[in-house]
Amino acid sequence: MPALILRTRLKIWRRSLRARRGLWRYGPTASAIIYLVVGAFTLLFGAGIAAATKDQYPGRETDLLLLPFLALLLFVLISGISVALNELFIASDVELLLTAPLPDRVLFALKLFDTLWPSLLTAAWVSCSLVGFGIGTSAGPLFYAAALLACLLLTGLLTAFNLGIVLLLARVFPARRLREAVLLAGSGLGVGVWLFWYASSRRGLFSQGSLDEVSALGGWVRWTPPGWAASLAADAYRGHWLQAGAGLIALAGALAVLSAVAYTLFTRVFLSGWSSAREAGARRRRTRTAEPARTHSVALSVAIKDWRTTVRDWPYLSTLLPSLAYAIGYPFILFRLPTGHDAAAHWLSIAPLPIVPLLMTSAPALAAVSREGGAFDVLRAAPLGPGGLLLGKTIAVATPVAVLTALAGMALAYLHQAPAGAFVVAALGGAWLAAGCSAAGVAVGAFQPRFDQPVSRGRQAGFSAGCLLYMAVATLFMAGSVLLAAVAILTALGKLGSMGGRVALLALGLVLFMLGLSAVVAVAGVALDRLRRLLEPSDA
Amino acid sequence: MDRVPAIETRGLGKRFGETEAVRDLNLSVQRGEIVGFLGPNGAGKTTTMRMLAALLKPSEGTIRIAGVDVLRSPLEARRVVGFVPETPFLYEKLSGREFLHFTAGLFGVRQPFAQIENLLRLFELDGRGDDLVEGYSRGMRQKLGLAGVLLHEPEVLLLDEPTNALDPRSARTVKDLLLGLRERGHAVLLSTHVLEIAEQLCGRVAIIDAGALVASGTLAELRERTGAGDASLEDVFLRLTGGNEERELARYLAG
């Protein structure tokens, strides 16, 4: 029976791949290539770090090896809980499997497999850094076997832990809501880790101080599974086979115990959690919003609808958090511009501001049209023109981005004690740049929207051609505006040398400004044509 | 202008690759008329409805809705059409009331407050109007979809299985509502598998099978044409769509 189910799933997967059209057909291949490249990079990175620190910090292998296992813990816990919730309580096949005469152990094994395999991809990636460590430190062949086994056991153990936790939690909280909360919290945690990483890397990630912090952390986690896994790999590296064997037994034992606990919970509480997940649909989630006395215009109606659905869609919000963190993190952390006491130095504080709308806009703007999903037919059935739709989507994205950019600009000006004029320029200029980036992003996102992706995350363009095109258009749009603003400010401060130079810069600014504006208008034109065709009666 | 049929198709056809979903369909619905659109599963009813609602492009033929050429002026046609698919298009993260206000914005309904509250009350959704749609049952979704369509008072209503998933009281409400709309001169094309409803509400029925119109007329005309005496619409339908073999098979399987 499990073989039949797996064969059927394989068949469905193959057919869904064949059904892909255009560039989307190459998505899985591109993902595989990216995965391999990231794996190779991780391997080289691990080898380089291990080689560089081998002589510098002898005897601290456990500290170094702890890092990949902690990364595995973090990734598997963040993604695994949401995967487990989905596979156990939300996936469409659960109902069918439950109605089939399948023994509990088979159903559990199937769900364990479904939950495990995405984590195995993470484990394979983490293994690259362990292999890199082995290469960098010229470890013996048994180190590789021990490290990879530790990685595999830890992954299985964490997956069993996730299943157990999810089975318990789903008895209390509806699975769907829980998954939304986990995605949002996981995204927040990911952003926190990124900021920590970023702050550490500014100091030197593998400096003595950083390693001391890892050691201190190691003290805390020594008696937890990642600590056992790190000790097992380190003992194998040193040739301490007795200790390595003890680590192996501890890991394997913990895996067995947690799997048994998860299976017991599965047999006892799975059905009640599953029923609770079904009932959740009937549970009320109330909201009361004030409606205006008169109906809004079509564009504003679309924008208001988007704002409302966005703030209630936690999985989607979780996808926006990273770009928000990058957008705010970079100008406040990355750029340490030269400071001084003259007016020009204070004005310089708002120079990194264009990064805010550029990074913040990409995710919501590129996904703005695709996000409609199946509900796009609501718009198609209405007398809605492409202009109203594009304008509505742009307003929906531009408004929050403009507000956040203006606030970020004023915060930068405040932090660097910039003159009052800088606050005005930051607020108005930020809003202008946000509007341009949003228009460009929404337009590019409308070129080839995908309404068939079930998950909001999948509808974002990511590092696709669309994302690159957006970056190019938005950068061009901002270049002219920023140059013109800089010329105006420096002229007012009397810092812009001769008249000839001033005129040349002004002319360059104007040319860039016109080019940028034209680029935005051009992509908007293409988007309007594309939306017009999408809104018209379709062929299929 | 009143003599112009509310719905008129000529030689309407739709192909999906090799499959001919609808062929040479000539259909006409007058104002103040409810026409039942019947056919077995996969006969082409939904495809036809989607073409009439200006969502799907026909491979051949013409469609005029209230005199408007749907292919040439789809936006204008959508202003006068209200289409409720079998599974209505809704936004999960909006409340029922918000969805209706959004629909009012899309269709340019100026002062929709009273109408929205009336529709929510009519469909017994007033107590759940502030709940998110994601918590609605299938029947409630169906009712919300209907309410959304009725908001702009379309001249032509295209309803694909509107009473599916409705409880008997709501189904009765919908039936009364459709009769009221007919009285007020609206045209309704009603696709349904519940032949009893078609018999009660529809002045005429059009039966489609394998993409082609096999019969059209009043029940009396269809009885006469099939020589079915005073048979029910179900019997007439089965004669026209060849369902008797399946009946025999069902009897055999039941032992």
mmCIF file of C-alpha atoms in Angstrom, chain A residues 177 180 280-289 291-298 301-306 308-310 312-315 372 374-386 535-540, chain B residues 14-16 50 53-58 70-71 74-76 78-79 81 83 89-91 93-95 97-99 101-113 117 126-132 134-137:
data_model
loop_
_atom_site.group_PDB
_atom_site.id
_atom_site.type_symbol
_atom_site.label_atom_id
_atom_site.label_comp_id
_atom_site.label_asym_id
_atom_site.label_seq_id
_atom_site.Cartn_x
_atom_site.Cartn_y
_atom_site.Cartn_z
ATOM 1 C CA ARG A 177 -3.881 29.234 12.560
ATOM 2 C CA GLU A 180 0.269 30.863 10.141
ATOM 3 C CA ALA A 280 -11.490 25.486 12.648
ATOM 4 C CA GLY A 281 -13.134 26.411 9.379
ATOM 5 C CA ALA A 282 -16.388 26.841 11.222
ATOM 6 C CA ARG A 283 -14.797 28.924 13.961
ATOM 7 C CA ARG A 284 -15.444 32.597 13.757
ATOM 8 C CA ARG A 285 -12.768 35.124 13.090
ATOM 9 C CA ARG A 286 -14.536 38.412 13.408
ATOM 10 C CA THR A 287 -13.505 41.772 12.156
ATOM 11 C CA ARG A 288 -15.359 45.044 12.182
ATOM 12 C CA THR A 289 -14.181 47.764 9.870
ATOM 13 C CA GLU A 291 -17.024 51.496 5.727
ATOM 14 C CA PRO A 292 -17.179 54.942 4.139
ATOM 15 C CA ALA A 293 -20.464 56.687 3.422
ATOM 16 C CA ARG A 294 -19.840 56.538 -0.333
ATOM 17 C CA THR A 295 -18.273 53.807 -2.384
ATOM 18 C CA HIS A 296 -14.606 54.261 -3.217
ATOM 19 C CA SER A 297 -13.268 54.422 -6.725
ATOM 20 C CA VAL A 298 -12.340 51.110 -8.330
ATOM 21 C CA SER A 301 -11.452 49.624 -3.594
ATOM 22 C CA VAL A 302 -8.744 47.286 -4.905
ATOM 23 C CA ALA A 303 -6.114 48.947 -2.682
ATOM 24 C CA ILE A 304 -8.275 48.750 0.454
ATOM 25 C CA LYS A 305 -9.090 45.125 -0.280
ATOM 26 C CA ASP A 306 -5.351 44.399 -0.611
ATOM 27 C CA ARG A 308 -7.143 44.231 4.530
ATOM 28 C CA THR A 309 -6.242 40.859 3.106
ATOM 29 C CA THR A 310 -2.513 41.488 3.603
ATOM 30 C CA ARG A 312 -4.744 39.205 7.945
ATOM 31 C CA ASP A 313 -2.580 36.880 5.875
ATOM 32 C CA TRP A 314 0.197 35.897 8.264
ATOM 33 C CA PRO A 315 1.943 33.442 5.915
ATOM 34 C CA GLU A 372 -5.030 37.370 -6.391
ATOM 35 C CA GLY A 374 -8.116 32.083 -8.067
ATOM 36 C CA ALA A 375 -9.939 35.200 -6.870
ATOM 37 C CA PHE A 376 -8.631 37.028 -9.948
ATOM 38 C CA ASP A 377 -11.906 35.889 -11.513
ATOM 39 C CA VAL A 378 -13.720 38.255 -9.122
ATOM 40 C CA LEU A 379 -11.938 41.091 -10.921
ATOM 41 C CA ARG A 380 -12.433 39.512 -14.347
ATOM 42 C CA ALA A 381 -16.172 39.226 -13.813
ATOM 43 C CA ALA A 382 -16.383 42.925 -12.924
ATOM 44 C CA PRO A 383 -16.277 45.877 -15.327
ATOM 45 C CA LEU A 384 -12.691 46.583 -14.317
ATOM 46 C CA GLY A 385 -10.148 48.029 -16.733
ATOM 47 C CA PRO A 386 -6.396 47.386 -16.598
ATOM 48 C CA LEU A 535 -9.024 40.730 -17.987
ATOM 49 C CA GLU A 536 -10.459 40.017 -21.417
ATOM 50 C CA PRO A 537 -12.253 36.742 -22.136
ATOM 51 C CA SER A 538 -9.527 34.105 -22.083
ATOM 52 C CA ASP A 539 -8.899 31.159 -24.369
ATOM 53 C CA ALA A 540 -8.917 28.547 -21.595
ATOM 54 C CA LYS B 14 -15.715 26.488 -28.008
ATOM 55 C CA ARG B 15 -12.826 24.101 -28.609
ATOM 56 C CA PHE B 16 -10.126 23.162 -26.134
ATOM 57 C CA ARG B 50 -18.312 31.414 -18.733
ATOM 58 C CA ALA B 53 -20.053 36.108 -18.633
ATOM 59 C CA ALA B 54 -17.201 37.340 -20.869
ATOM 60 C CA LEU B 55 -14.671 35.195 -19.019
ATOM 61 C CA LEU B 56 -13.997 32.726 -21.799
ATOM 62 C CA LYS B 57 -13.390 33.521 -25.447
ATOM 63 C CA PRO B 58 -15.559 31.534 -27.885
ATOM 64 C CA VAL B 70 -19.580 40.492 -25.479
ATOM 65 C CA LEU B 71 -16.442 39.942 -27.510
ATOM 66 C CA PRO B 74 -16.549 42.752 -22.541
ATOM 67 C CA LEU B 75 -16.451 45.507 -19.898
ATOM 68 C CA GLU B 76 -19.788 46.894 -21.019
ATOM 69 C CA ARG B 78 -19.996 42.732 -17.484
ATOM 70 C CA ARG B 79 -21.788 45.854 -16.265
ATOM 71 C CA VAL B 81 -24.322 40.677 -16.242
ATOM 72 C CA PHE B 83 -22.480 35.621 -12.927
ATOM 73 C CA PHE B 89 -14.994 33.557 -6.372
ATOM 74 C CA LEU B 90 -14.402 35.082 -2.941
ATOM 75 C CA TYR B 91 -11.573 36.536 -0.883
ATOM 76 C CA LYS B 93 -9.409 37.168 4.236
ATOM 77 C CA LEU B 94 -12.280 39.617 3.812
ATOM 78 C CA SER B 95 -15.404 39.538 5.917
ATOM 79 C CA ARG B 97 -19.672 42.607 4.599
ATOM 80 C CA GLU B 98 -16.274 43.836 3.366
ATOM 81 C CA PHE B 99 -16.555 41.614 0.313
ATOM 82 C CA HIS B 101 -18.506 46.685 -0.147
ATOM 83 C CA PHE B 102 -15.565 45.730 -2.353
ATOM 84 C CA THR B 103 -17.929 44.360 -4.997
ATOM 85 C CA ALA B 104 -19.951 47.587 -4.786
ATOM 86 C CA GLY B 105 -16.732 49.504 -5.473
ATOM 87 C CA LEU B 106 -15.897 47.309 -8.481
ATOM 88 C CA PHE B 107 -19.343 47.766 -10.003
ATOM 89 C CA GLY B 108 -19.586 51.439 -9.092
ATOM 90 C CA VAL B 109 -22.641 51.098 -6.838
ATOM 91 C CA ARG B 110 -22.789 54.552 -5.288
ATOM 92 C CA GLN B 111 -24.743 54.137 -2.036
ATOM 93 C CA PRO B 112 -24.614 50.447 -1.243
ATOM 94 C CA PHE B 113 -25.111 50.489 2.537
ATOM 95 C CA GLU B 117 -27.548 45.120 4.837
ATOM 96 C CA ASP B 126 -26.323 39.431 8.875
ATOM 97 C CA GLY B 127 -25.164 37.661 12.031
ATOM 98 C CA ARG B 128 -21.978 36.503 10.297
ATOM 99 C CA GLY B 129 -21.343 39.561 8.139
ATOM 100 C CA ASP B 130 -18.227 40.508 10.079
ATOM 101 C CA ASP B 131 -16.745 37.008 10.025
ATOM 102 C CA LEU B 132 -13.956 36.305 7.577
ATOM 103 C CA GLU B 134 -12.535 31.616 5.331
ATOM 104 C CA GLY B 135 -14.855 30.562 8.161
ATOM 105 C CA TYR B 136 -17.935 30.305 5.939
ATOM 106 C CA SER B 137 -19.548 27.022 5.021
#
